[in-house]
Short mmCIF file of C-alpha atoms in Angstrom, two decimals:
data_model
loop_
_atom_site.label_atom_id
_atom_site.label_comp_id
_atom_site.label_asym_id
_atom_site.label_seq_id
_atom_site.Cartn_x
_atom_site.Cartn_y
_atom_site.Cartn_z
CA MET A 1 99.40 77.00 93.30
CA LEU A 2 97.99 80.14 91.59
CA LYS A 3 100.67 82.11 89.97
CA TYR A 4 100.33 85.70 88.93
CA GLU A 5 102.72 88.50 87.68
CA LEU A 6 101.00 91.13 89.91
CA VAL A 7 98.37 90.59 92.81
CA VAL A 8 96.46 93.81 93.77
CA VAL A 9 95.36 93.65 97.43
CA GLY A 10 92.18 95.90 97.29
CA GLY A 11 89.76 96.75 94.62
CA GLY A 12 88.64 100.36 95.26
CA PRO A 13 90.27 103.41 93.28
CA ALA A 14 93.65 102.90 93.92
CA GLY A 15 93.78 99.15 93.19
CA LEU A 16 91.94 99.46 90.20
CA SER A 17 94.02 102.47 88.75
CA ALA A 18 97.16 100.70 89.40
CA ALA A 19 96.14 97.20 87.82
CA VAL A 20 94.82 99.15 84.85
CA GLU A 21 98.06 100.96 84.16
CA ALA A 22 100.00 97.95 84.89
CA TYR A 23 98.21 96.12 82.18
CA GLU A 24 98.46 99.24 79.77
CA GLN A 25 102.40 98.83 80.48
CA GLY A 26 102.37 95.30 79.51
CA VAL A 27 101.80 93.17 82.19
CA ARG A 28 99.05 90.56 81.57
CA LYS A 29 98.75 87.89 84.70
CA ILE A 30 97.10 90.59 86.98
CA LEU A 31 94.60 89.32 89.81
CA ILE A 32 92.42 91.99 91.90
CA LEU A 33 91.63 90.66 95.26
CA GLU A 34 88.53 92.68 96.72
CA ARG A 35 86.95 91.79 100.41
CA ASP A 36 83.38 93.24 99.58
CA LYS A 37 81.04 91.58 97.28
CA GLU A 38 81.81 94.03 94.44
CA LEU A 39 84.67 96.39 92.97
CA GLY A 40 84.50 99.75 93.55
CA GLY A 41 85.83 100.29 97.33
CA ILE A 42 84.54 103.13 99.12
CA LEU A 43 83.25 105.00 96.18
CA ASN A 44 80.24 102.79 96.01
CA GLN A 45 78.70 104.45 99.26
CA CYS A 46 79.87 108.20 98.27
CA ILE A 47 76.59 108.68 96.09
CA HIS A 48 77.31 112.61 96.15
CA ASN A 49 78.96 114.16 93.16
CA GLY A 50 82.31 115.85 92.78
CA PHE A 51 84.35 113.21 91.97
CA GLY A 52 86.71 113.02 88.90
CA LEU A 53 87.11 116.59 87.90
CA HIS A 54 90.84 116.24 87.52
CA ARG A 55 90.80 112.86 85.85
CA PHE A 56 87.98 112.74 83.83
CA LYS A 57 87.27 116.70 83.28
CA GLU A 58 83.73 116.09 84.64
CA GLU A 59 81.80 115.51 87.84
CA LEU A 60 80.59 112.13 88.72
CA THR A 61 79.26 110.39 91.77
CA GLY A 62 81.73 107.79 93.36
CA PRO A 63 79.64 104.85 91.95
CA GLU A 64 79.88 106.18 88.61
CA TYR A 65 83.59 106.91 88.91
CA SER A 66 84.42 103.59 90.23
CA LEU A 67 82.41 102.09 87.24
CA ARG A 68 84.44 103.85 84.79
CA TYR A 69 87.68 101.97 86.02
CA ILE A 70 85.69 98.48 86.38
CA ASP A 71 84.23 98.97 82.40
CA LEU A 72 87.95 99.48 81.71
CA LEU A 73 88.93 96.14 83.09
CA LYS A 74 86.33 94.36 80.50
CA ASP A 75 88.75 94.76 77.77
CA THR A 76 91.83 93.43 79.42
CA THR A 77 92.79 90.02 80.95
CA ILE A 78 92.90 91.53 84.62
CA GLU A 79 91.22 88.66 86.72
CA THR A 80 89.06 89.81 89.79
CA LEU A 81 87.98 88.09 92.93
CA THR A 82 85.57 89.63 95.32
CA ASP A 83 84.22 88.22 98.66
CA THR A 84 87.90 87.69 99.35
CA MET A 85 89.81 88.50 102.43
CA VAL A 86 93.94 88.78 102.09
CA LEU A 87 95.46 87.45 105.41
CA GLU A 88 99.11 87.94 104.77
CA ILE A 89 101.62 88.29 102.41
CA SER A 90 104.76 86.00 102.95
CA GLU A 91 108.46 87.46 102.38
CA GLU A 92 108.24 85.02 98.97
CA LYS A 93 105.55 87.23 98.21
CA VAL A 94 103.02 84.61 98.55
CA VAL A 95 99.64 86.06 99.06
CA ARG A 96 97.48 84.01 101.40
CA ALA A 97 93.63 84.72 101.18
CA ILE A 98 90.33 83.41 101.96
CA SER A 99 86.60 83.76 100.42
CA ALA A 100 83.46 81.73 101.24
CA GLU A 101 83.49 80.24 97.87
CA ARG A 102 87.06 79.23 97.09
CA GLY A 103 88.03 78.74 100.97
CA TYR A 104 91.78 79.04 101.81
CA MET A 105 93.82 79.73 98.71
CA GLU A 106 97.79 80.86 98.30
CA ILE A 107 98.86 82.79 95.37
CA GLU A 108 102.33 83.27 94.02
CA ALA A 109 103.12 86.80 93.29
CA GLU A 110 105.98 87.86 91.32
CA ALA A 111 105.00 91.73 92.28
CA VAL A 112 102.42 93.07 94.85
CA VAL A 113 100.52 96.26 94.82
CA PHE A 114 98.64 97.09 98.57
CA SER A 115 95.67 99.43 97.89
CA MET A 116 93.79 98.41 100.99
CA GLY A 117 92.74 102.07 101.65
CA CYS A 118 91.87 103.18 105.46
CA ARG A 119 89.17 103.21 108.03
CA GLU A 120 87.64 105.30 110.30
CA ARG A 121 89.00 106.22 113.64
CA THR A 122 86.20 105.07 116.20
CA ARG A 123 84.54 106.07 119.87
CA GLY A 124 87.31 103.94 121.18
CA ALA A 125 90.14 105.80 119.20
CA ILE A 126 88.89 109.12 120.59
CA GLN A 127 87.71 107.83 124.40
CA LEU A 128 84.15 109.17 124.13
CA GLN A 129 83.14 109.30 127.50
CA GLY A 130 79.84 108.29 128.65
CA ASP A 131 77.07 105.83 128.62
CA ARG A 132 77.54 103.13 125.89
CA PRO A 133 73.86 102.77 124.15
CA ALA A 134 73.27 101.92 120.22
CA GLY A 135 73.33 104.99 118.07
CA VAL A 136 76.99 106.08 117.86
CA PHE A 137 78.27 105.23 114.71
CA THR A 138 81.13 106.48 112.38
CA ALA A 139 80.12 108.66 109.69
CA GLY A 140 81.28 106.18 106.91
CA THR A 141 78.82 103.36 108.81
CA ALA A 142 76.00 105.37 108.49
CA GLN A 143 76.77 106.44 104.87
CA ARG A 144 76.58 102.70 103.84
CA PHE A 145 73.63 101.99 105.98
CA ILE A 146 71.79 104.67 104.11
CA ASN A 147 73.21 104.65 100.87
CA MET A 148 73.70 101.15 100.13
CA GLU A 149 71.70 98.92 102.49
CA GLY A 150 68.73 101.41 102.66
CA TYR A 151 68.27 101.72 106.12
CA MET A 152 67.96 105.14 108.09
CA PRO A 153 70.43 105.17 111.46
CA GLY A 154 68.36 108.35 113.52
CA LYS A 155 66.25 111.13 113.59
CA ARG A 156 68.04 113.79 115.49
CA VAL A 157 71.93 113.87 114.85
CA VAL A 158 74.53 115.39 116.35
CA ILE A 159 78.02 115.11 114.65
CA LEU A 160 81.32 115.08 116.29
CA GLY A 161 84.61 115.96 113.79
CA SER A 162 83.93 117.98 110.66
CA GLY A 163 85.41 115.62 108.16
CA ASP A 164 84.38 115.70 104.77
CA ILE A 165 82.30 112.43 105.37
CA GLY A 166 80.63 114.13 108.29
CA LEU A 167 80.01 116.99 106.24
CA ILE A 168 78.34 115.01 103.38
CA MET A 169 76.19 112.97 105.95
CA ALA A 170 74.93 115.80 107.59
CA ARG A 171 73.49 116.65 104.63
CA ARG A 172 72.37 113.52 103.55
CA MET A 173 70.44 113.02 106.93
CA THR A 174 68.92 115.86 106.61
CA PHE A 175 67.45 114.88 102.74
CA GLU A 176 66.35 111.73 104.51
CA GLY A 177 64.19 113.67 106.95
CA ALA A 178 66.88 113.93 110.22
CA LYS A 179 67.37 116.99 111.82
CA VAL A 180 71.11 117.43 112.27
CA GLU A 181 71.31 119.38 115.60
CA ALA A 182 75.04 120.43 115.35
CA VAL A 183 78.51 119.45 113.98
CA CYS A 184 80.71 119.98 116.80
CA GLU A 185 84.94 120.14 115.62
CA LEU A 186 87.51 119.93 118.44
CA MET A 187 89.90 122.48 116.29
CA PRO A 188 89.30 126.07 115.87
CA TYR A 189 89.31 125.41 112.12
CA SER A 190 87.08 122.72 110.32
CA ASN A 191 88.91 119.35 108.79
CA GLY A 192 86.45 119.53 105.86
CA LEU A 193 86.85 121.43 102.44
CA THR A 194 85.41 124.67 102.42
CA ARG A 195 82.76 123.89 99.64
CA ASN A 196 81.68 120.92 101.62
CA ILE A 197 80.77 123.64 104.62
CA VAL A 198 79.00 125.74 102.33
CA GLN A 199 76.78 123.14 100.37
CA CYS A 200 76.55 120.62 103.23
CA LEU A 201 75.81 122.89 106.28
CA ASP A 202 75.32 126.49 105.24
CA ASP A 203 72.61 125.23 102.77
CA TYR A 204 70.73 123.70 105.40
CA GLU A 205 71.49 126.35 108.50
CA ILE A 206 73.10 123.25 110.41
CA PRO A 207 75.62 124.84 113.01
CA LEU A 208 79.22 124.24 112.66
CA MET A 209 80.63 124.59 116.38
CA LEU A 210 84.37 125.28 116.26
CA SER A 211 86.31 124.52 119.23
CA HIS A 212 83.65 122.27 120.49
CA THR A 213 83.38 118.61 121.39
CA ILE A 214 81.11 116.16 123.12
CA VAL A 215 82.10 115.30 126.47
CA LYS A 216 79.57 112.68 127.35
CA VAL A 217 77.15 110.59 125.49
CA HIS A 218 73.72 109.84 127.25
CA GLY A 219 71.12 107.28 127.04
CA LYS A 220 70.29 103.55 128.74
CA SER A 221 69.73 101.27 125.37
CA ARG A 222 69.37 104.13 122.75
CA VAL A 223 71.17 107.59 122.63
CA GLU A 224 69.13 110.03 124.41
CA GLY A 225 71.38 113.00 124.12
CA VAL A 226 74.96 114.55 124.47
CA THR A 227 77.00 116.70 126.67
CA ILE A 228 79.02 119.35 124.63
CA ALA A 229 81.29 121.89 125.74
CA LYS A 230 83.61 124.44 124.04
CA VAL A 231 87.48 123.62 124.40
CA ASP A 232 90.06 126.14 125.55
CA GLU A 233 93.36 126.34 123.76
CA ASN A 234 94.93 123.55 124.97
CA LEU A 235 91.95 121.41 123.84
CA ARG A 236 90.25 121.22 127.30
CA PRO A 237 86.58 121.11 127.87
CA ILE A 238 85.37 124.57 129.85
CA PRO A 239 82.86 122.85 132.48
CA GLU A 240 81.36 126.49 132.49
CA THR A 241 80.08 125.59 128.73
CA TYR A 242 78.59 122.43 128.95
CA ARG A 243 75.50 122.21 127.51
CA ARG A 244 73.07 118.79 126.77
CA ILE A 245 71.80 118.32 123.34
CA ASP A 246 68.77 115.99 122.73
CA CYS A 247 69.35 113.39 120.25
CA ASP A 248 69.30 109.74 119.16
CA THR A 249 72.36 109.58 117.18
CA VAL A 250 76.09 110.45 117.10
CA LEU A 251 78.14 110.37 114.48
CA LEU A 252 81.72 110.38 114.59
CA SER A 253 83.89 112.16 111.70
CA VAL A 254 87.06 112.09 113.67
CA GLY A 255 89.69 111.07 111.07
CA LEU A 256 91.25 108.16 109.16
CA ILE A 257 93.91 105.38 109.60
CA PRO A 258 95.40 104.06 106.77
CA GLU A 259 94.62 99.99 107.49
CA ASN A 260 98.39 98.30 107.24
CA GLU A 261 98.17 95.65 109.34
CA ILE A 262 99.03 93.33 106.11
CA THR A 263 101.82 95.75 105.29
CA GLN A 264 103.40 95.33 109.05
CA ASN A 265 102.78 91.63 108.88
CA ALA A 266 104.81 91.43 105.90
CA GLY A 267 107.66 93.51 108.03
CA ILE A 268 107.48 96.73 106.23
CA ALA A 269 107.89 99.36 108.61
CA VAL A 270 105.12 101.88 108.80
CA ASP A 271 105.92 105.98 108.95
CA PRO A 272 104.71 107.32 112.03
CA ARG A 273 103.86 110.48 110.37
CA THR A 274 101.71 109.18 107.57
CA SER A 275 100.50 105.60 109.46
CA GLY A 276 101.45 104.23 105.56
CA PRO A 277 104.44 102.45 104.57
CA LYS A 278 107.45 104.66 103.30
CA VAL A 279 107.42 104.72 99.40
CA GLY A 280 109.34 106.04 96.26
CA GLU A 281 108.33 107.94 93.53
CA LEU A 282 106.96 105.05 91.98
CA ARG A 283 105.10 103.92 95.49
CA GLN A 284 107.74 101.07 95.63
CA THR A 285 108.19 100.32 99.49
CA GLU A 286 111.01 98.92 101.12
CA MET A 287 110.21 95.30 100.20
CA GLU A 288 111.13 94.29 97.01
CA GLY A 289 108.37 94.07 94.34
CA VAL A 290 105.63 95.29 96.64
CA PHE A 291 104.26 98.81 95.80
CA ALA A 292 101.61 100.31 97.94
CA CYS A 293 99.17 103.57 96.21
CA GLY A 294 96.17 105.61 97.81
CA ASN A 295 94.69 105.83 101.34
CA VAL A 296 97.11 102.77 102.32
CA VAL A 297 99.94 105.14 101.99
CA HIS A 298 98.53 108.22 103.58
CA VAL A 299 94.88 109.63 103.44
CA HIS A 300 93.64 111.68 100.71
CA ASP A 301 91.04 114.09 100.14
CA LEU A 302 90.18 113.87 96.50
CA VAL A 303 89.98 110.51 94.59
CA ASP A 304 91.67 111.58 91.60
CA PHE A 305 94.88 111.96 93.38
CA VAL A 306 94.18 108.34 94.70
CA SER A 307 93.98 107.01 90.96
CA GLU A 308 97.00 108.94 90.24
CA GLU A 309 99.36 107.24 92.81
CA GLY A 310 97.39 103.84 91.47
CA VAL A 311 99.18 104.78 88.03
CA LEU A 312 102.77 105.56 89.57
CA SER A 313 102.22 102.17 91.42
CA GLY A 314 101.39 100.32 88.23
CA ARG A 315 104.07 101.99 86.36
CA GLY A 316 106.35 100.79 88.78
CA VAL A 317 105.10 97.16 88.92
CA ALA A 318 105.97 97.16 85.00
CA LYS A 319 109.23 98.63 85.48
CA TYR A 320 110.18 95.91 88.19
CA LEU A 321 108.87 92.93 86.13
CA LYS A 322 111.07 93.92 83.39
CA GLY A 323 114.28 94.37 85.91
CA GLU A 324 113.93 98.16 84.97
CA LEU A 325 113.36 99.56 88.51
CA GLU A 326 116.19 101.22 90.08
CA THR A 327 116.06 100.39 93.75
CA THR A 328 118.76 103.00 95.29
CA SER A 329 117.23 106.72 95.76
CA ASN A 330 119.15 110.31 95.11
CA PHE A 331 116.84 111.94 97.18
CA SER A 332 115.00 111.53 100.55
CA THR A 333 112.20 113.95 101.53
CA ALA A 334 111.67 115.48 105.34
CA ASN A 335 108.85 117.75 106.82
CA GLY A 336 110.29 120.70 108.04
CA GLU A 337 108.65 123.66 109.81
CA GLY A 338 104.86 123.61 109.57
CA ILE A 339 104.69 120.39 107.25
CA GLY A 340 103.18 117.17 108.95
CA TYR A 341 104.31 114.64 106.28
CA VAL A 342 105.94 114.42 102.63
CA VAL A 343 104.97 111.38 100.34
CA PRO A 344 107.21 109.88 98.55
CA GLN A 345 109.92 109.61 101.18
CA THR A 346 112.36 108.80 98.95
CA VAL A 347 113.09 109.56 94.84
CA ASN A 348 115.42 107.60 92.64
CA MET A 349 115.53 110.17 89.39
CA SER A 350 116.02 107.34 86.94
CA ASN A 351 112.53 106.31 87.23
CA VAL A 352 110.98 109.89 86.92
CA ASP A 353 109.37 110.90 83.59
CA ASP A 354 109.29 114.73 83.70
CA GLN A 355 108.23 115.66 87.10
CA VAL A 356 107.78 114.61 90.75
CA THR A 357 104.59 115.21 92.69
CA PHE A 358 105.33 115.55 96.62
CA TYR A 359 102.09 115.61 98.23
CA MET A 360 102.28 116.83 101.81
CA ARG A 361 99.70 118.31 104.49
CA VAL A 362 100.24 121.34 106.55
CA ARG A 363 100.03 121.28 110.65
CA SER A 364 97.41 124.36 110.94
CA VAL A 365 95.72 127.11 108.96
CA TYR A 366 98.50 129.30 107.27
CA ASP A 367 97.39 132.81 105.75
CA ARG A 368 99.77 134.30 103.10
CA HIS A 369 102.38 131.82 103.39
CA ILE A 370 104.55 129.72 101.13
CA VAL A 371 105.96 126.37 101.01
CA ARG A 372 109.39 126.08 100.03
CA ALA A 373 111.76 123.15 99.40
CA TYR A 374 115.17 122.97 100.42
CA LEU A 375 118.19 121.17 99.71
CA GLY A 376 120.47 122.19 102.45
CA ASP A 377 120.30 125.98 102.26
CA THR A 378 119.51 125.85 98.46
CA LEU A 379 116.06 127.03 97.51
CA VAL A 380 114.85 124.42 95.12
CA ALA A 381 111.29 125.25 94.28
CA GLU A 382 108.42 126.83 95.71
CA LYS A 383 104.34 126.73 96.05
CA LYS A 384 102.03 129.62 96.67
CA GLU A 385 98.49 129.34 97.50
CA ARG A 386 95.81 131.74 98.80
CA LYS A 387 95.68 129.86 102.05
CA PHE A 388 97.19 126.78 103.29
CA LEU A 389 94.70 124.20 105.17
CA PRO A 390 95.26 121.04 107.06
CA ALA A 391 92.22 119.79 105.29
CA GLU A 392 93.79 120.31 101.97
CA MET A 393 96.42 118.26 100.88
CA VAL A 394 99.34 120.39 99.03
CA ASN A 395 100.50 119.18 95.76
CA PHE A 396 103.85 120.26 95.05
CA LYS A 397 105.16 119.54 91.61
CA ILE A 398 108.95 119.93 91.23
CA LYS A 399 110.26 119.27 87.15
CA LYS A 400 112.84 116.70 86.60
CA ASP A 401 115.09 119.35 84.79
CA ILE A 402 115.21 121.22 88.33
CA LEU A 403 115.70 118.21 90.63
CA SER A 404 118.47 116.59 87.98
CA ASN A 405 120.86 119.68 88.89
CA LEU A 406 120.96 118.91 92.35
CA ALA A 407 123.74 116.89 94.58
CA ASP A 408 121.61 113.73 96.18
CA GLY A 409 120.74 114.42 99.41
CA GLU A 410 117.55 115.47 101.59
CA ILE A 411 114.76 117.63 100.15
CA ARG A 412 113.23 119.41 103.03
CA PHE A 413 109.83 121.11 102.86
CA VAL A 414 108.89 123.93 104.75
CA VAL A 415 105.75 126.69 105.50
CA GLU A 416 107.43 130.23 105.48
CA GLU A 417 105.87 133.59 105.56
CA VAL A 418 105.62 135.85 102.54
CA MET B 1 78.15 146.22 97.76
CA SER B 2 80.46 143.28 96.95
CA LYS B 3 79.85 140.22 98.23
CA GLU B 4 82.08 136.90 99.18
CA MET B 5 81.25 133.35 98.60
CA THR B 6 83.23 129.73 98.26
CA CYS B 7 82.58 128.21 95.05
CA ILE B 8 81.24 124.89 95.19
CA VAL B 9 81.39 123.52 91.73
CA CYS B 10 84.47 121.38 92.30
CA PRO B 11 86.69 120.43 95.29
CA LEU B 12 89.17 123.59 94.59
CA GLY B 13 86.53 125.71 96.64
CA CYS B 14 88.03 128.75 94.93
CA HIS B 15 86.96 132.22 96.76
CA LEU B 16 84.98 134.27 94.90
CA THR B 17 84.11 138.03 95.05
CA LEU B 18 81.08 139.70 93.36
CA GLU B 19 80.56 143.26 92.55
CA PRO B 20 77.35 144.57 91.17
CA GLU B 21 77.66 145.31 87.26
CA GLY B 22 74.51 146.66 85.41
CA GLU B 23 71.76 144.07 85.66
CA SER B 24 74.26 141.01 86.92
CA PHE B 25 77.47 140.84 88.73
CA ALA B 26 81.36 140.93 88.11
CA VAL B 27 82.93 137.78 89.48
CA SER B 28 86.54 137.55 90.35
CA GLY B 29 88.76 134.78 92.22
CA ASN B 30 87.58 132.06 90.14
CA LYS B 31 89.89 129.71 88.28
CA CYS B 32 87.55 128.78 85.76
CA GLN B 33 84.29 129.91 83.74
CA ARG B 34 81.92 127.57 85.50
CA GLY B 35 82.88 129.34 89.04
CA LYS B 36 81.56 132.49 87.44
CA LYS B 37 78.32 131.06 86.20
CA TYR B 38 77.98 129.26 89.74
CA ALA B 39 78.68 132.71 91.37
CA ILE B 40 75.45 134.65 89.24
CA GLU B 41 73.42 132.07 89.43
CA GLU B 42 73.92 131.56 93.49
CA MET B 43 72.94 135.39 93.51
CA ILE B 44 69.80 135.11 91.27
CA ALA B 45 68.31 131.86 91.57
CA PRO B 46 70.43 129.07 93.64
CA LYS B 47 70.71 125.56 92.14
CA ARG B 48 72.11 122.16 93.43
CA VAL B 49 72.51 118.56 92.01
CA ILE B 50 70.67 116.35 94.06
CA THR B 51 72.05 112.92 94.86
CA SER B 52 70.36 110.42 96.83
CA THR B 53 68.94 106.54 96.50
CA VAL B 54 65.82 105.06 95.67
CA ALA B 55 64.45 101.79 96.20
CA VAL B 56 65.13 98.87 93.81
CA ASP B 57 63.33 95.60 93.63
CA GLY B 58 65.73 92.51 92.43
CA GLY B 59 69.01 94.07 92.66
CA SER B 60 72.14 93.12 94.87
CA TYR B 61 71.09 96.01 97.56
CA PRO B 62 67.74 97.31 98.34
CA VAL B 63 68.27 100.83 97.27
CA ILE B 64 70.36 102.10 94.37
CA SER B 65 72.09 105.72 93.91
CA VAL B 66 70.58 108.53 91.70
CA LYS B 67 71.47 112.17 90.81
CA THR B 68 69.42 114.82 89.23
CA GLN B 69 71.37 114.72 85.54
CA ALA B 70 71.84 118.81 86.18
CA ALA B 71 71.23 121.48 88.88
CA VAL B 72 67.64 122.10 90.12
CA PRO B 73 66.36 125.06 91.82
CA LYS B 74 67.42 124.64 95.51
CA GLU B 75 63.87 125.14 97.04
CA LEU B 76 62.83 122.08 95.26
CA ILE B 77 65.29 119.85 96.76
CA PHE B 78 62.80 118.38 99.56
CA GLU B 79 59.98 118.15 96.98
CA VAL B 80 62.53 115.96 94.57
CA MET B 81 63.43 113.88 97.79
CA GLU B 82 59.66 113.36 98.16
CA ASP B 83 59.19 112.00 94.85
CA LEU B 84 62.21 110.10 94.85
CA SER B 85 60.83 108.03 98.19
CA ALA B 86 57.92 106.78 96.11
CA VAL B 87 59.70 105.34 93.14
CA MET B 88 60.45 101.56 93.21
CA MET B 89 63.08 100.56 90.50
CA LYS B 90 62.84 97.02 89.21
CA ALA B 91 66.34 95.29 88.36
CA PRO B 92 68.41 95.31 86.10
CA VAL B 93 68.90 98.96 86.25
CA GLN B 94 71.80 100.49 84.22
CA VAL B 95 73.79 103.86 85.05
CA GLY B 96 72.10 106.55 83.23
CA ASP B 97 68.60 104.96 83.19
CA VAL B 98 66.10 107.58 83.83
CA VAL B 99 64.40 107.39 87.27
CA ILE B 100 61.98 110.39 87.05
CA ALA B 101 61.75 112.27 83.55
CA ASN B 102 61.48 115.97 84.23
CA VAL B 103 61.25 115.91 87.75
CA ARG B 104 59.07 118.58 89.27
CA ASP B 105 58.81 120.28 85.75
CA THR B 106 62.61 121.52 86.05
CA GLY B 107 63.36 119.97 82.53
CA VAL B 108 66.02 117.84 84.52
CA ASP B 109 65.89 114.19 84.91
CA VAL B 110 66.55 111.91 87.66
CA ILE B 111 69.16 108.96 86.53
CA ALA B 112 70.63 106.17 88.36
CA THR B 113 74.38 106.16 89.15
CA ARG B 114 74.87 102.82 89.80
CA ASN B 115 73.96 99.49 88.48
CA ALA B 116 71.38 97.05 89.97
#
């Protein structure tokens, strides 16, 4: 049987960064398994720029960002297998995978990193009503068609959901000659970054219709139009506002779900708040020697932080293989008022270098508020922002000195008025 | 009269306020100098980096991604797109290879952002 110190499941930004960091920490027998025909993951279809400002201090496109990491592999002993699908991981950390070239294979791993990323919610996931013609795509599928496969999916477009991919695709389809009629967003606020609303919609006078949804898709073999409606405060469509828009294409940008079938089959529980495995400060899961990082743990909005999590899990793997990874924890984290989730879910201080970054999302838009961390009634730390938005992940850093002075327990994060 | 805008230079998306100051503007709310440059440029002559694809012959995919190496005047976006649609590259292509030099006399090159 093939034997490796570390097997990485998924060769996108999280997996690449985890493998490179583990290598830098002295791990030598590393294998990355990737199901697409090349490394880089979803970045390969994200041809717009804006990646890497934190990580590389310059503005790169997605393919350029992933190539930086792929190039780093060249000077290492890290091996890669593309066009290879991981089927499952056994309790003994035997990785079962399949590829057209090699057929079925079993690989014995001392440590595993899960970096499978996430996938888009589909028409079925949101129970979009109406006919079922061709022409309804997730935004990411359309993105791959245009940016990699060289196909144009349609000419007149309505986009449902204002996630970043939807906004980016509104601009991209406009560039390629399509007319984007509208972007409908169910919530009264956008789910995308403000800069994307400015540079992808406002620049091209594409209307963003907040508190609107598509109630029906029309069309026999191809989409012919949609009926849209305004929704009330309970998100229910208001019949008096029904209006038809003619179009041949509907793009859905209605959220992402971490892809955790392999995780769950391995017996690792998924946290309902994140839809990802519970992880510790070095992204260790509840299964010994198994780590997880990036969008498989929770959906990020910036790849830079995906890479950062990859680094953490790479360090964790190296520590684990040396037998130095502490498995107990000093702190658990909890999401209090206004906070949807917190990652990591546990912290062991002996694995912390100088600080812990807690990632979290607020549940709705908060102006003039502050996020505070409490242990019992004791205020541990606080984080101010001009505005907290559900679309923008909060990075809450707490110094090791502060955490070291606390008794073990639960750190609770809450949004409070200033 | 002051003007408000969201900076698009990076994903931080700073909220900028501009106040007229002589021939130019005083910018506040920016967390970096590039934000100030963006805000003033946006008032005088807005520019954007264009990212798109061009056809490639003999690559693993039928298109490769490209970008303008720097921001170009916003009003030229669709003219640049037209030029890009006429391009057919031949593999091998390396990241950074020039696809169109000095596109539309902007002094800016369009370069490949992907290998083929």
